[in-house]
PDB file of C-alpha atoms in Angstrom:
ATOM      1  CA  UNK S 224      -7.599 -55.984  -4.821  1.00 58.00           C
ATOM      2  CA  UNK S 225      -9.527 -58.620  -6.675  1.00 56.00           C
ATOM      3  CA  UNK S 226      -7.640 -60.911  -9.083  1.00 56.00           C
ATOM      4  CA  UNK S 227      -9.204 -61.558 -12.460  1.00 58.00           C
ATOM      5  CA  UNK S 228      -9.180 -65.185 -13.655  1.00 54.00           C
ATOM      6  CA  UNK S 229      -7.435 -66.219 -16.833  1.00 50.00           C
ATOM      7  CA  UNK S 230      -7.915 -69.033 -19.311  1.00 55.00           C
ATOM      8  CA  UNK S 231      -4.213 -69.030 -20.403  1.00 52.00           C
ATOM      9  CA  UNK S 232      -1.157 -69.835 -18.327  1.00 58.00           C
ATOM     10  CA  UNK S 233      -0.323 -66.826 -16.148  1.00 58.00           C
ATOM     11  CA  UNK S 234       3.287 -65.853 -15.460  1.00 72.00           C
ATOM     12  CA  UNK S 235       2.647 -62.405 -13.918  1.00 86.00           C
ATOM     13  CA  UNK S 236       0.015 -59.964 -12.845  1.00 91.00           C
ATOM     14  CA  UNK S 237      -0.417 -56.208 -13.266  1.00 94.00           C
ATOM     15  CA  UNK S 238      -2.268 -54.034 -10.809  1.00 96.00           C
ATOM     16  CA  UNK S 239      -4.700 -51.875 -12.862  1.00 96.00           C
ATOM     17  CA  UNK S 240      -5.858 -48.614 -11.235  1.00 97.00           C
ATOM     18  CA  UNK S 241      -8.263 -46.063 -12.535  1.00 97.00           C
ATOM     19  CA  UNK S 242      -8.461 -42.367 -11.760  1.00 96.00           C
ATOM     20  CA  UNK S 243     -11.081 -41.862 -10.441  1.00 96.00           C
ATOM     21  CA  UNK S 244     -11.124 -45.228  -8.750  1.00 96.00           C
ATOM     22  CA  UNK S 245     -13.828 -47.882  -9.221  1.00 97.00           C
ATOM     23  CA  UNK S 246     -14.019 -48.325 -12.954  1.00 97.00           C
ATOM     24  CA  UNK S 247     -15.454 -51.664 -14.210  1.00 97.00           C
ATOM     25  CA  UNK S 248     -12.741 -53.584 -16.178  1.00 97.00           C
ATOM     26  CA  UNK S 249     -13.775 -55.938 -18.972  1.00 96.00           C
ATOM     27  CA  UNK S 250     -11.842 -58.072 -21.426  1.00 95.00           C
ATOM     28  CA  UNK S 251     -13.532 -59.459 -24.500  1.00 92.00           C
ATOM     29  CA  UNK S 252     -16.976 -58.242 -23.253  1.00 92.00           C
ATOM     30  CA  UNK S 253     -16.611 -60.130 -19.913  1.00 94.00           C
ATOM     31  CA  UNK S 254     -16.448 -58.070 -16.749  1.00 95.00           C
ATOM     32  CA  UNK S 255     -13.367 -58.816 -14.707  1.00 95.00           C
ATOM     33  CA  UNK S 256     -14.092 -56.610 -11.756  1.00 96.00           C
ATOM     34  CA  UNK S 257     -13.564 -53.049 -10.398  1.00 97.00           C
ATOM     35  CA  UNK S 258     -10.281 -51.077 -10.140  1.00 96.00           C
ATOM     36  CA  UNK S 259      -8.043 -51.551  -8.462  1.00 96.00           C
ATOM     37  CA  UNK S 260      -7.732 -55.071  -9.817  1.00 96.00           C
ATOM     38  CA  UNK S 261      -4.895 -57.590 -10.408  1.00 95.00           C
ATOM     39  CA  UNK S 262      -4.961 -58.637 -14.146  1.00 93.00           C
ATOM     40  CA  UNK S 263      -3.218 -61.896 -14.981  1.00 91.00           C
ATOM     41  CA  UNK S 264      -0.749 -61.529 -17.835  1.00 90.00           C
ATOM     42  CA  UNK S 265      -0.048 -64.333 -20.418  1.00 88.00           C
ATOM     43  CA  UNK S 266       3.458 -65.586 -20.957  1.00 85.00           C
ATOM     44  CA  UNK S 267       3.546 -63.687 -24.309  1.00 86.00           C
ATOM     45  CA  UNK S 268       1.555 -60.778 -25.630  1.00 88.00           C
ATOM     46  CA  UNK S 269      -0.665 -58.323 -23.961  1.00 92.00           C
ATOM     47  CA  UNK S 270      -4.196 -58.067 -22.649  1.00 93.00           C
ATOM     48  CA  UNK S 271      -6.710 -55.642 -24.175  1.00 96.00           C
ATOM     49  CA  UNK S 272      -9.188 -54.215 -21.563  1.00 97.00           C
ATOM     50  CA  UNK S 273     -11.832 -51.629 -21.439  1.00 97.00           C
ATOM     51  CA  UNK S 274     -12.531 -49.431 -18.380  1.00 97.00           C
ATOM     52  CA  UNK S 275     -15.993 -47.971 -17.792  1.00 97.00           C
ATOM     53  CA  UNK S 276     -17.206 -45.599 -15.118  1.00 97.00           C
ATOM     54  CA  UNK S 277     -20.471 -43.675 -14.973  1.00 96.00           C
ATOM     55  CA  UNK S 278     -20.025 -40.022 -15.974  1.00 95.00           C
ATOM     56  CA  UNK S 279     -16.724 -40.820 -17.769  1.00 96.00           C
ATOM     57  CA  UNK S 280     -15.739 -41.819 -21.278  1.00 96.00           C
ATOM     58  CA  UNK S 281     -14.904 -45.545 -21.756  1.00 96.00           C
ATOM     59  CA  UNK S 282     -11.211 -46.060 -21.978  1.00 96.00           C
ATOM     60  CA  UNK S 283      -9.564 -48.880 -23.962  1.00 97.00           C
ATOM     61  CA  UNK S 284      -5.953 -49.880 -23.136  1.00 96.00           C
ATOM     62  CA  UNK S 285      -3.473 -52.587 -23.827  1.00 96.00           C
ATOM     63  CA  UNK S 286      -1.659 -54.000 -20.805  1.00 94.00           C
ATOM     64  CA  UNK S 287       1.800 -55.413 -21.449  1.00 92.00           C
ATOM     65  CA  UNK S 288       4.561 -56.710 -19.206  1.00 89.00           C
ATOM     66  CA  UNK S 289       6.321 -53.366 -19.489  1.00 90.00           C
ATOM     67  CA  UNK S 290       3.391 -51.852 -17.466  1.00 89.00           C
ATOM     68  CA  UNK S 291       4.277 -54.028 -14.420  1.00 88.00           C
ATOM     69  CA  UNK S 292       3.827 -53.716 -11.517  1.00 94.00           C
ATOM     70  CA  UNK S 293       1.101 -51.061 -11.760  1.00 95.00           C
ATOM     71  CA  UNK S 294      -0.672 -49.296 -14.674  1.00 95.00           C
ATOM     72  CA  UNK S 295      -2.791 -46.275 -13.914  1.00 96.00           C
ATOM     73  CA  UNK S 296      -5.434 -45.153 -16.359  1.00 96.00           C
ATOM     74  CA  UNK S 297      -7.137 -41.655 -16.196  1.00 96.00           C
ATOM     75  CA  UNK S 298     -10.714 -41.554 -17.309  1.00 96.00           C
ATOM     76  CA  UNK S 299     -12.002 -38.322 -18.921  1.00 96.00           C
ATOM     77  CA  UNK S 300     -15.363 -36.913 -17.784  1.00 95.00           C
ATOM     78  CA  UNK S 301     -18.051 -37.075 -20.353  1.00 93.00           C
ATOM     79  CA  UNK S 302     -19.146 -33.725 -21.913  1.00 83.00           C
ATOM     80  CA  UNK S 303     -22.042 -32.126 -20.069  1.00 73.00           C
ATOM     81  CA  UNK S 304     -25.141 -31.002 -21.843  1.00 51.00           C
ATOM     82  CA  UNK S 305     -25.031 -27.337 -22.733  1.00 55.00           C
ATOM     83  CA  UNK S 306     -27.233 -25.088 -20.627  1.00 51.00           C
ATOM     84  CA  UNK S 307     -29.768 -23.017 -22.579  1.00 54.00           C
ATOM     85  CA  UNK S 308     -29.088 -19.278 -22.271  1.00 58.00           C
ATOM     86  CA  UNK S 309     -32.926 -18.671 -22.208  1.00 55.00           C
ATOM     87  CA  UNK S 310     -33.586 -17.665 -18.617  1.00 54.00           C
ATOM     88  CA  UNK S 311     -37.163 -18.994 -18.868  1.00 52.00           C
ATOM     89  CA  UNK S 312     -36.158 -22.411 -20.269  1.00 53.00           C
ATOM     90  CA  UNK S 313     -37.597 -25.199 -18.121  1.00 52.00           C
ATOM     91  CA  UNK S 314     -39.564 -22.837 -15.932  1.00 53.00           C
ATOM     92  CA  UNK S 315     -42.945 -23.647 -17.449  1.00 54.00           C
ATOM     93  CA  UNK S 316     -42.944 -20.453 -19.550  1.00 54.00           C
ATOM     94  CA  UNK S 317     -46.100 -20.111 -21.746  1.00 53.00           C
ATOM     95  CA  UNK S 318     -45.533 -19.349 -25.491  1.00 59.00           C
ATOM     96  CA  UNK S 319     -48.547 -16.978 -25.683  1.00 60.00           C
ATOM     97  CA  UNK S 320     -49.360 -15.730 -22.144  1.00 58.00           C
ATOM     98  CA  UNK S 321     -52.752 -14.369 -21.546  1.00 60.00           C
ATOM     99  CA  UNK S 322     -53.317 -10.654 -21.681  1.00 62.00           C
ATOM    100  CA  UNK S 323     -53.697  -9.043 -18.304  1.00 62.00           C
ATOM    101  CA  UNK S 324     -54.322  -5.441 -17.169  1.00 62.00           C
ATOM    102  CA  UNK S 325     -51.626  -3.178 -15.782  1.00 66.00           C
ATOM    103  CA  UNK S 326     -49.942  -4.095 -12.536  1.00 60.00           C
ATOM    104  CA  UNK S 327     -51.323  -1.759  -9.827  1.00 60.00           C
ATOM    105  CA  UNK S 328     -47.859  -1.854  -8.128  1.00 61.00           C
ATOM    106  CA  UNK S 329     -46.437  -0.098 -11.190  1.00 61.00           C
ATOM    107  CA  UNK S 330     -48.788   2.869 -10.839  1.00 60.00           C
ATOM    108  CA  UNK S 331     -47.361   6.028  -9.342  1.00 63.00           C
ATOM    109  CA  UNK S 332     -49.115   7.531  -6.312  1.00 58.00           C
TER     110      UNK S 332
END
C-alpha cells in the first residue's frame, strides 16, 4: 500500500482499508491516496480523514493509535433513484395520442 506523507513527526502508521476497496482518502481537503493506504500517525492525537468512493456515501472517521495496526471502514451505498411505477415512463409516450380507427386484428371473423 501507498504511504501518505505527514508534516508532523510520525511515530506509527495505520493501514486504512475500505469496504469496498479503492476509496479515496483525504485529510484536510488534500487527497492522500486510495485504500488500502498507510496513514502516518502523530505522536499525540488522531488523524481525521474522509473516504470517498463513487456510488457510496462519503465516510468521515478519526484514526487513533488504538486502531493500529489496521482500521477497516465500510462505505454505505448511496440511495438509488426511485423507479416510476408508470409503465410508459421514459418510453416516449404521447400525452394526447392521435385518434386512429379500430384495429383490424381486433375484429372477429
